[in-house]
Short mmCIF file of C-alpha atoms in Angstrom, two decimals:
data_model
loop_
_atom_site.label_atom_id
_atom_site.label_comp_id
_atom_site.label_asym_id
_atom_site.label_seq_id
_atom_site.Cartn_x
_atom_site.Cartn_y
_atom_site.Cartn_z
CA MET A 1 82.81 123.81 95.69
CA ASN A 2 85.53 122.38 97.90
CA ILE A 3 86.50 118.67 98.13
CA THR A 4 88.92 117.31 100.74
CA LYS A 5 89.95 113.81 101.83
CA GLU A 6 90.53 112.59 105.37
CA GLN A 7 92.58 109.38 105.52
CA ILE A 8 91.25 107.08 108.26
CA ASP A 9 93.76 104.27 107.63
CA ASP A 10 95.37 102.53 104.65
CA LEU A 11 92.05 101.07 103.51
CA ASN A 12 89.47 103.66 104.56
CA ALA A 13 88.97 107.37 103.91
CA VAL A 14 86.26 110.03 104.11
CA VAL A 15 85.74 112.59 101.35
CA LYS A 16 84.11 115.85 102.40
CA VAL A 17 82.31 117.99 99.85
CA ALA A 18 81.23 121.58 100.56
CA ILE A 19 78.78 123.17 98.10
CA THR A 20 77.74 126.85 98.11
CA LYS A 21 74.79 128.53 96.43
CA ASP A 22 77.11 129.86 93.72
CA ASP A 23 77.66 126.24 92.61
CA TYR A 24 74.03 125.47 91.87
CA GLN A 25 71.79 128.57 92.07
CA ASP A 26 72.01 129.64 88.40
CA LYS A 27 71.07 126.15 87.23
CA VAL A 28 68.19 125.90 89.72
CA ASP A 29 66.83 129.33 88.69
CA SER A 30 67.03 128.38 85.00
CA ILE A 31 65.05 125.18 85.55
CA LEU A 32 62.41 126.97 87.66
CA LYS A 33 61.99 129.59 84.90
CA ASP A 34 61.30 126.76 82.46
CA TYR A 35 58.79 125.30 84.92
CA LYS A 36 57.10 128.74 85.15
CA LYS A 37 56.67 128.86 81.37
CA GLN A 38 55.08 125.41 81.24
CA ALA A 39 53.17 125.28 84.56
CA ASN A 40 49.43 124.65 84.46
CA ILE A 41 48.03 125.66 87.86
CA PRO A 42 44.30 126.36 88.35
CA GLY A 43 43.56 130.08 88.66
CA PHE A 44 46.56 131.18 86.55
CA ARG A 45 47.11 131.48 82.84
CA LYS A 46 49.92 129.33 81.39
CA GLY A 47 53.21 131.15 81.91
CA GLN A 48 51.72 133.65 84.39
CA VAL A 49 52.14 131.64 87.62
CA PRO A 50 54.05 133.75 90.23
CA MET A 51 57.66 132.61 90.70
CA GLY A 52 57.08 132.46 94.48
CA LEU A 53 54.45 129.78 93.96
CA ILE A 54 56.71 127.86 91.54
CA LYS A 55 59.55 127.92 94.06
CA LYS A 56 57.23 126.78 96.85
CA GLN A 57 55.90 123.89 94.80
CA TYR A 58 59.04 122.74 92.92
CA GLY A 59 62.03 124.57 94.40
CA LYS A 60 63.17 121.96 96.97
CA ALA A 61 62.89 119.03 94.54
CA VAL A 62 64.87 120.90 91.85
CA LEU A 63 67.51 121.94 94.39
CA VAL A 64 67.96 118.36 95.68
CA ASP A 65 68.16 116.99 92.15
CA GLU A 66 70.77 119.51 90.98
CA VAL A 67 72.92 119.15 94.10
CA ASN A 68 72.92 115.35 93.69
CA LYS A 69 74.03 115.74 90.06
CA LEU A 70 76.81 118.10 91.14
CA LEU A 71 77.93 115.67 93.82
CA GLN A 72 77.99 112.70 91.45
CA ASP A 73 79.87 114.48 88.66
CA ASN A 74 82.44 116.21 90.86
CA LEU A 75 83.03 113.24 93.15
CA ASN A 76 83.77 110.96 90.17
CA LYS A 77 86.05 113.64 88.70
CA TYR A 78 87.88 113.99 92.02
CA LEU A 79 88.45 110.23 92.38
CA THR A 80 89.83 110.11 88.83
CA GLU A 81 92.11 113.12 89.21
CA GLU A 82 93.44 111.93 92.57
CA LYS A 83 93.90 108.41 91.16
CA LEU A 84 92.10 106.83 94.09
CA ASP A 85 91.60 103.09 93.58
CA VAL A 86 88.29 102.53 95.36
CA LEU A 87 86.34 99.33 96.00
CA GLY A 88 82.61 99.51 95.44
CA ASN A 89 81.22 103.05 95.31
CA PRO A 90 81.45 105.97 97.77
CA LEU A 91 78.83 105.63 100.51
CA PRO A 92 77.12 108.84 101.72
CA LYS A 93 77.28 109.24 105.50
CA GLN A 94 73.85 109.57 107.04
CA GLN A 95 72.98 113.10 108.22
CA ASP A 96 69.79 113.39 110.28
CA ASN A 97 67.60 116.51 109.93
CA PHE A 98 69.67 117.83 107.01
CA ASP A 99 68.88 121.52 106.32
CA TRP A 100 68.66 122.20 102.56
CA ASP A 101 68.14 125.93 103.22
CA GLN A 102 71.70 126.52 104.47
CA ASP A 103 73.97 128.79 102.45
CA GLU A 104 76.63 126.08 102.42
CA LEU A 105 75.78 122.39 102.12
CA ALA A 106 78.26 119.86 103.50
CA PHE A 107 78.36 116.18 102.59
CA GLU A 108 80.61 113.29 103.59
CA PHE A 109 81.29 110.03 101.74
CA GLU A 110 83.01 106.90 103.03
CA LEU A 111 85.56 105.27 100.72
CA GLY A 112 86.92 101.73 100.74
CA LEU A 113 90.41 101.77 99.22
CA ALA A 114 92.11 98.96 97.33
CA PRO A 115 95.15 97.57 99.18
CA ASN A 116 98.73 97.85 97.97
CA PHE A 117 100.42 94.47 97.45
CA GLU A 118 102.84 92.64 95.17
CA VAL A 119 102.34 89.44 93.19
CA SER A 120 105.32 87.21 92.47
CA LEU A 121 104.73 85.11 89.37
CA LYS A 122 107.69 82.90 90.25
CA THR A 123 105.74 80.72 92.65
CA LYS A 124 107.70 79.23 95.56
CA LYS A 125 105.95 75.91 95.20
CA ALA A 126 106.08 74.17 91.82
CA ILE A 127 102.61 73.85 90.27
CA THR A 128 101.83 70.76 88.20
CA GLN A 129 101.25 71.30 84.49
CA TYR A 130 99.62 68.19 83.07
CA LYS A 131 100.50 66.92 79.61
CA ILE A 132 97.74 64.50 78.64
CA VAL A 133 98.72 61.87 76.07
CA ALA A 134 96.52 59.54 74.04
CA ASP A 135 97.79 56.02 74.74
CA LYS A 136 97.48 52.96 72.49
CA LYS A 137 94.38 51.69 74.31
CA MET A 138 92.52 54.96 73.78
CA ILE A 139 93.53 55.20 70.12
CA ASP A 140 92.50 51.60 69.40
CA GLU A 141 89.12 52.18 71.12
CA GLN A 142 88.58 55.31 69.03
CA VAL A 143 89.36 53.37 65.83
CA GLU A 144 86.79 50.74 66.88
CA ARG A 145 84.18 53.45 67.53
CA ILE A 146 84.80 54.96 64.09
CA GLN A 147 84.48 51.56 62.41
CA LYS A 148 81.25 50.92 64.29
CA GLN A 149 79.83 54.38 63.57
CA TYR A 150 80.49 54.11 59.84
CA GLY A 151 79.67 50.40 59.60
CA LYS A 152 76.52 48.90 58.13
CA LEU A 153 73.61 47.19 59.86
CA VAL A 154 72.96 43.52 59.11
CA SER A 155 69.57 42.09 60.08
CA LYS A 156 69.54 39.06 62.39
CA ASP A 157 67.00 36.48 63.57
CA VAL A 158 68.11 36.11 67.19
CA VAL A 159 69.86 38.34 69.73
CA SER A 160 73.51 37.74 70.62
CA LYS A 161 76.25 39.78 72.29
CA ASN A 162 77.15 43.16 70.65
CA ASP A 163 73.82 43.53 68.77
CA GLU A 164 71.54 46.53 68.39
CA VAL A 165 68.05 45.56 69.50
CA SER A 166 65.11 47.87 68.79
CA GLY A 167 61.91 47.58 70.79
CA THR A 168 59.48 49.18 73.25
CA PHE A 169 59.85 49.54 77.02
CA SER A 170 56.52 49.40 78.93
CA ASN A 171 55.27 49.73 82.49
CA GLU A 172 51.67 50.87 82.85
CA ALA A 173 51.96 51.85 86.53
CA GLU A 174 54.94 54.13 85.85
CA GLU A 175 53.39 55.41 82.58
CA ILE A 176 56.33 54.11 80.55
CA ASP A 177 55.75 53.37 76.85
CA ASN A 178 58.88 54.22 74.87
CA LYS A 179 60.40 52.96 71.64
CA THR A 180 64.18 52.78 71.76
CA MET A 181 67.26 50.90 70.58
CA LEU A 182 69.45 48.91 72.99
CA GLU A 183 73.11 48.25 72.38
CA THR A 184 73.71 45.00 74.22
CA ASP A 185 77.36 45.82 74.92
CA LYS A 186 76.19 48.77 77.03
CA LEU A 187 74.10 46.66 79.38
CA LYS A 188 75.60 46.37 82.85
CA SER A 189 73.19 43.71 84.10
CA LYS A 190 74.34 40.16 83.21
CA LYS A 191 70.80 38.92 83.94
CA ALA A 192 69.41 41.37 81.37
CA LEU A 193 71.95 40.29 78.74
CA ASP A 194 71.25 36.59 79.40
CA ALA A 195 67.49 37.28 79.15
CA LEU A 196 67.97 38.93 75.73
CA LYS A 197 70.29 36.33 74.20
CA GLY A 198 68.53 33.96 71.83
CA LYS A 199 65.31 36.02 71.70
CA LYS A 200 63.52 36.81 68.41
CA VAL A 201 61.41 39.64 66.98
CA GLY A 202 58.06 39.74 68.82
CA ASP A 203 59.42 38.20 72.04
CA VAL A 204 58.69 40.04 75.30
CA ILE A 205 61.15 39.96 78.21
CA THR A 206 61.06 41.47 81.69
CA LEU A 207 64.03 43.55 82.90
CA LYS A 208 64.87 45.29 86.19
CA THR A 209 65.59 49.01 85.81
CA LYS A 210 68.18 49.28 88.62
CA GLY A 211 71.72 48.75 87.33
CA LEU A 212 70.50 48.02 83.81
CA PHE A 213 73.12 50.09 81.94
CA ASN A 214 76.86 50.68 82.30
CA GLU A 215 76.11 54.40 82.64
CA ASP A 216 73.13 55.32 84.82
CA HIS A 217 72.13 58.36 82.72
CA MET A 218 71.21 56.04 79.81
CA LEU A 219 68.13 54.75 81.67
CA SER A 220 66.32 58.09 81.38
CA SER A 221 66.62 58.14 77.58
CA ALA A 222 65.80 54.45 77.15
CA LEU A 223 62.59 54.66 79.20
CA GLY A 224 61.55 58.14 78.00
CA ILE A 225 61.36 59.58 81.53
CA ASP A 226 63.05 62.54 83.21
CA LYS A 227 66.49 62.12 84.77
CA GLN A 228 65.32 62.69 88.34
CA LYS A 229 62.69 59.94 88.12
CA ALA A 230 65.16 57.56 86.46
CA GLU A 231 67.69 58.03 89.29
CA SER A 232 65.25 56.75 91.91
CA LEU A 233 63.38 54.18 89.80
CA ASP A 234 63.67 50.55 90.94
CA THR A 235 61.05 48.43 89.23
CA GLU A 236 60.49 45.96 86.40
CA VAL A 237 59.67 46.86 82.79
CA THR A 238 58.78 44.76 79.78
CA PHE A 239 60.74 45.04 76.53
CA THR A 240 59.05 43.96 73.28
CA ILE A 241 61.58 43.26 70.51
CA SER A 242 60.77 44.74 67.09
CA GLU A 243 64.11 44.53 65.25
CA ILE A 244 67.53 42.86 65.69
CA ASN A 245 70.66 44.07 63.92
CA GLU A 246 74.39 43.50 64.06
CA ARG A 247 76.65 46.41 63.10
CA GLU A 248 79.33 45.25 60.72
CA ALA A 249 82.50 47.29 61.21
CA ALA A 250 83.56 49.56 58.36
CA GLU A 251 86.79 48.71 56.58
CA LEU A 252 89.80 50.92 57.23
CA ASN A 253 90.18 52.00 53.61
CA GLN A 254 90.65 55.22 51.63
CA ASP A 255 86.92 55.77 51.28
CA LEU A 256 86.52 55.88 55.08
CA PHE A 257 89.61 58.09 55.54
CA ASP A 258 88.26 60.58 52.98
CA LYS A 259 84.86 60.70 54.74
CA LEU A 260 86.59 61.48 58.03
CA PHE A 261 89.25 64.00 57.00
CA GLY A 262 88.71 65.02 53.37
CA PRO A 263 90.34 63.67 50.18
CA ASP A 264 93.82 62.19 50.66
CA SER A 265 94.47 63.86 54.04
CA VAL A 266 94.97 60.42 55.58
CA LYS A 267 96.18 57.44 53.49
CA SER A 268 96.77 54.54 55.88
CA GLU A 269 95.73 53.02 59.19
CA LYS A 270 99.01 54.25 60.69
CA GLU A 271 98.28 57.83 59.56
CA LEU A 272 94.71 57.49 60.91
CA LYS A 273 96.02 56.59 64.37
CA GLU A 274 98.56 59.42 64.25
CA ARG A 275 95.77 61.86 63.34
CA ILE A 276 93.53 60.56 66.15
CA LYS A 277 96.42 60.93 68.61
CA GLU A 278 97.16 64.49 67.43
CA ASP A 279 93.51 65.62 67.48
CA SER A 280 92.83 63.99 70.87
CA GLU A 281 95.87 65.57 72.52
CA LYS A 282 94.91 68.96 71.10
CA GLN A 283 91.51 68.62 72.81
CA PHE A 284 93.14 67.38 76.02
CA GLU A 285 95.33 70.50 76.06
CA GLN A 286 92.24 72.63 76.69
CA GLN A 287 91.44 70.58 79.81
CA SER A 288 95.02 70.63 81.11
CA ASP A 289 95.21 74.40 80.47
CA GLN A 290 92.01 74.97 82.44
CA LYS A 291 93.35 72.85 85.28
CA LEU A 292 96.59 74.85 85.28
CA LEU A 293 94.69 78.16 85.27
CA ASN A 294 92.56 77.00 88.20
CA ASP A 295 95.59 75.81 90.18
CA VAL A 296 97.57 79.01 89.61
CA THR A 297 94.52 81.06 90.60
CA GLU A 298 94.12 79.10 93.84
CA TYR A 299 97.84 79.46 94.57
CA PHE A 300 97.75 83.25 94.20
CA ILE A 301 94.63 83.56 96.37
CA ASP A 302 96.20 81.42 99.11
CA ASN A 303 99.67 83.00 98.99
CA THR A 304 99.11 86.69 98.18
CA LYS A 305 98.40 88.29 101.54
CA PHE A 306 96.65 91.66 101.93
CA GLU A 307 93.88 93.19 104.03
CA LEU A 308 90.54 94.39 102.67
CA PRO A 309 88.24 97.14 104.04
CA SER A 310 85.82 94.45 105.17
CA GLY A 311 83.69 96.76 107.32
CA PHE A 312 83.16 99.19 104.45
CA LEU A 313 82.46 96.41 101.92
CA THR A 314 79.93 94.75 104.23
CA LYS A 315 78.12 98.07 104.66
CA TRP A 316 78.29 98.65 100.88
CA ILE A 317 76.69 95.25 100.22
CA GLN A 318 73.96 96.02 102.76
CA MET A 319 73.13 99.46 101.35
CA THR A 320 73.44 98.98 97.58
CA GLY A 321 71.47 95.80 96.89
CA GLU A 322 68.21 95.77 94.98
CA GLU A 323 66.39 94.93 98.21
CA PRO A 324 67.39 95.91 101.76
CA ILE A 325 69.15 93.21 103.78
CA SER A 326 70.17 92.90 107.40
CA GLU A 327 73.70 93.38 108.70
CA GLU A 328 73.94 89.61 109.33
CA GLN A 329 72.94 88.87 105.73
CA ALA A 330 75.49 91.40 104.48
CA VAL A 331 78.24 89.75 106.54
CA GLU A 332 77.26 86.39 105.01
CA GLU A 333 77.23 87.81 101.46
CA TYR A 334 80.64 89.40 101.98
CA ALA A 335 82.09 86.08 103.18
CA LYS A 336 80.79 84.41 100.00
CA SER A 337 82.23 87.06 97.69
CA GLU A 338 85.57 87.77 99.41
CA LYS A 339 87.55 85.08 97.57
CA GLY A 340 86.33 86.28 94.17
CA LEU A 341 87.10 89.90 95.05
CA ARG A 342 90.62 88.96 96.15
CA TYR A 343 91.31 87.26 92.82
CA GLN A 344 89.87 90.20 90.85
CA LEU A 345 92.39 92.45 92.60
CA ILE A 346 95.24 89.98 92.07
CA GLU A 347 94.38 89.47 88.41
CA GLY A 348 94.08 93.23 87.85
CA LYS A 349 97.50 93.72 89.45
CA ILE A 350 99.08 91.05 87.22
CA ILE A 351 97.49 92.57 84.10
CA ARG A 352 98.74 96.07 84.96
CA ASP A 353 102.23 94.98 86.02
CA ASN A 354 102.73 92.98 82.83
CA GLU A 355 100.96 95.49 80.55
CA LEU A 356 98.56 92.89 79.15
CA GLN A 357 96.04 94.37 76.73
CA VAL A 358 93.43 93.11 74.29
CA GLN A 359 93.82 94.85 70.92
CA PHE A 360 90.95 94.86 68.41
CA ASP A 361 92.98 93.06 65.70
CA GLU A 362 93.84 90.32 68.21
CA LEU A 363 90.20 90.03 69.22
CA LYS A 364 89.15 89.74 65.58
CA GLU A 365 91.63 86.90 64.90
CA PHE A 366 90.59 85.22 68.16
CA SER A 367 86.92 85.32 67.16
CA LYS A 368 87.77 83.94 63.70
CA GLY A 369 89.47 80.99 65.40
CA PHE A 370 86.23 80.18 67.23
CA ILE A 371 84.26 80.53 64.02
CA ARG A 372 86.63 78.15 62.18
CA SER A 373 86.19 75.55 64.94
CA GLN A 374 82.41 75.79 64.81
CA MET A 375 82.32 75.56 61.02
CA ALA A 376 84.61 72.50 61.12
CA GLN A 377 82.06 70.73 63.33
CA PHE A 378 79.58 71.04 60.47
CA GLY A 379 82.02 69.78 57.84
CA GLN A 380 83.23 73.17 56.56
CA LEU A 381 86.94 72.50 56.88
CA ASP A 382 88.29 75.23 54.60
CA PRO A 383 86.17 78.42 54.87
CA LYS A 384 87.17 81.46 52.81
CA GLU A 385 88.83 84.38 54.59
CA GLU A 386 86.16 86.78 53.32
CA GLU A 387 83.42 84.64 54.89
CA LEU A 388 85.27 84.52 58.22
CA ASP A 389 85.75 88.32 58.18
CA SER A 390 82.05 88.84 57.51
CA ILE A 391 80.91 86.56 60.34
CA ALA A 392 83.50 88.02 62.74
CA ALA A 393 82.25 91.55 61.97
CA ARG A 394 78.70 90.53 62.91
CA VAL A 395 79.88 88.81 66.11
CA LEU A 396 81.97 91.82 67.18
CA GLY A 397 79.01 94.10 66.55
CA ASN A 398 77.40 92.58 69.64
CA GLN A 399 78.80 94.17 72.82
CA ASP A 400 77.97 91.11 74.94
CA GLU A 401 79.99 88.94 72.56
CA VAL A 402 82.86 91.44 72.59
CA LYS A 403 82.92 91.30 76.40
CA ARG A 404 82.80 87.50 76.47
CA LEU A 405 85.54 87.06 73.85
CA SER A 406 87.72 89.76 75.44
CA GLU A 407 87.57 87.95 78.80
CA GLN A 408 88.47 84.63 77.13
CA LEU A 409 91.37 86.21 75.23
CA MET A 410 92.68 87.86 78.41
CA SER A 411 92.48 84.48 80.18
CA GLN A 412 94.57 83.03 77.36
CA LYS A 413 97.13 85.83 77.74
CA LEU A 414 97.31 85.21 81.49
CA LEU A 415 97.74 81.47 80.91
CA ASN A 416 100.61 82.11 78.48
CA LEU A 417 102.21 84.43 81.04
CA TYR A 418 101.95 81.79 83.77
CA LYS A 419 103.46 79.15 81.46
CA GLU A 420 106.37 81.50 80.79
CA LYS A 421 107.08 82.81 84.31
CA ALA A 422 105.52 80.58 86.97
CA ASN A 423 107.35 77.70 88.62
CA LEU A 424 105.79 74.73 86.82
CA LYS A 425 106.58 71.02 86.73
CA THR A 426 105.32 68.96 83.78
CA LYS A 427 103.60 65.65 84.45
CA GLU A 428 102.74 63.35 81.56
CA VAL A 429 99.61 61.25 82.09
CA THR A 430 97.03 59.34 80.08
CA TYR A 431 93.55 60.86 79.93
CA GLU A 432 92.21 58.07 82.16
CA ASN A 433 94.82 58.78 84.83
CA PHE A 434 94.29 62.54 84.50
CA VAL A 435 90.58 62.10 85.27
CA LYS A 436 91.36 59.83 88.26
CA GLU A 437 93.99 62.18 89.66
CA VAL A 438 92.18 65.46 89.13
CA TYR A 439 88.52 64.52 89.57
CA GLY A 440 88.85 61.44 91.77
#
């Protein structure tokens, strides 16, 4: 067997493979002998079928199969040994009226080659790194929410502002009949709030659905209908009151602090607010980190210039899909995927240049961090190390989980690298301003 490469240009090449009978004949003969032993052909005893008949019936199929195996194995070996960085897979060049009876079989494969380029982590333009802080307004609102959540319900005779009113929404034409609880401070409609004020258990009021709540998504849950229907609904519904309660705020005392954070972790209102600020800003850091990662990614895509073998990749998309597609569809698919492919190449270059790797011990500790966070959500604030090791072992026994966690850990390593080496400018903002600035 002889394999040679013809360089077309920097991004395209053709590999030529010449195969002689010596490369495959022994294997083909061995397989046909096995076929002869097992063949059941009418008119012949098992194992006594003439080899000429076996070759006539199975010879071409066995030959084609063995040659394809040889091509696959040796082509992959060649690409590895020659250290060719290819995009997609080699594409066989079409050969019409190919003669499988030749003494020497010749094949050609098109290659799309990855471009050579450099990535400078020291970005020319400074990229904003947001530091999101919890301001006094946010902290005070969070304290109020905690007091309300852990407060007690006090029954009332009539509805007033800031009550919790239970009842049933009805509209026969729209097939609405749903029991729910309304928090009057979440009503957007002043007419609805005025209609509720002063009402008693058993009273029935009529409300308009459009603009009823501060947040539109609440209508779906309140009426017991799907979100899509709720978005377009503009009608009247009746609300029959069954219960009226006022939520009395919980006291900011040691009993409440212990319920929230465990015994004696927090001992005063001041410490509570400090803890809320710390926990909130830790959560905000995840959002600012994701924003930074997205911005750095976009910067590299826009500012790292290199050509791609677009013609080869378009043909590869057209020929290797599950179902055949036209050239126009392939061009469209390539246009959609080009940006992602560019970043894969850029990211791979950064990982190689900076020798970033995911070690198993790191992955294990990373997975244990996730497990700790999940357990904390269910009140398990201090799990034993043996329990974490046991759960992590089960998680890392799943290859899909290993892949997912490895990708997340590598993203974290890349983020740390960007924080260390990229040209960043820190901007301190409240969460409210961050949302306005980033998401409009």
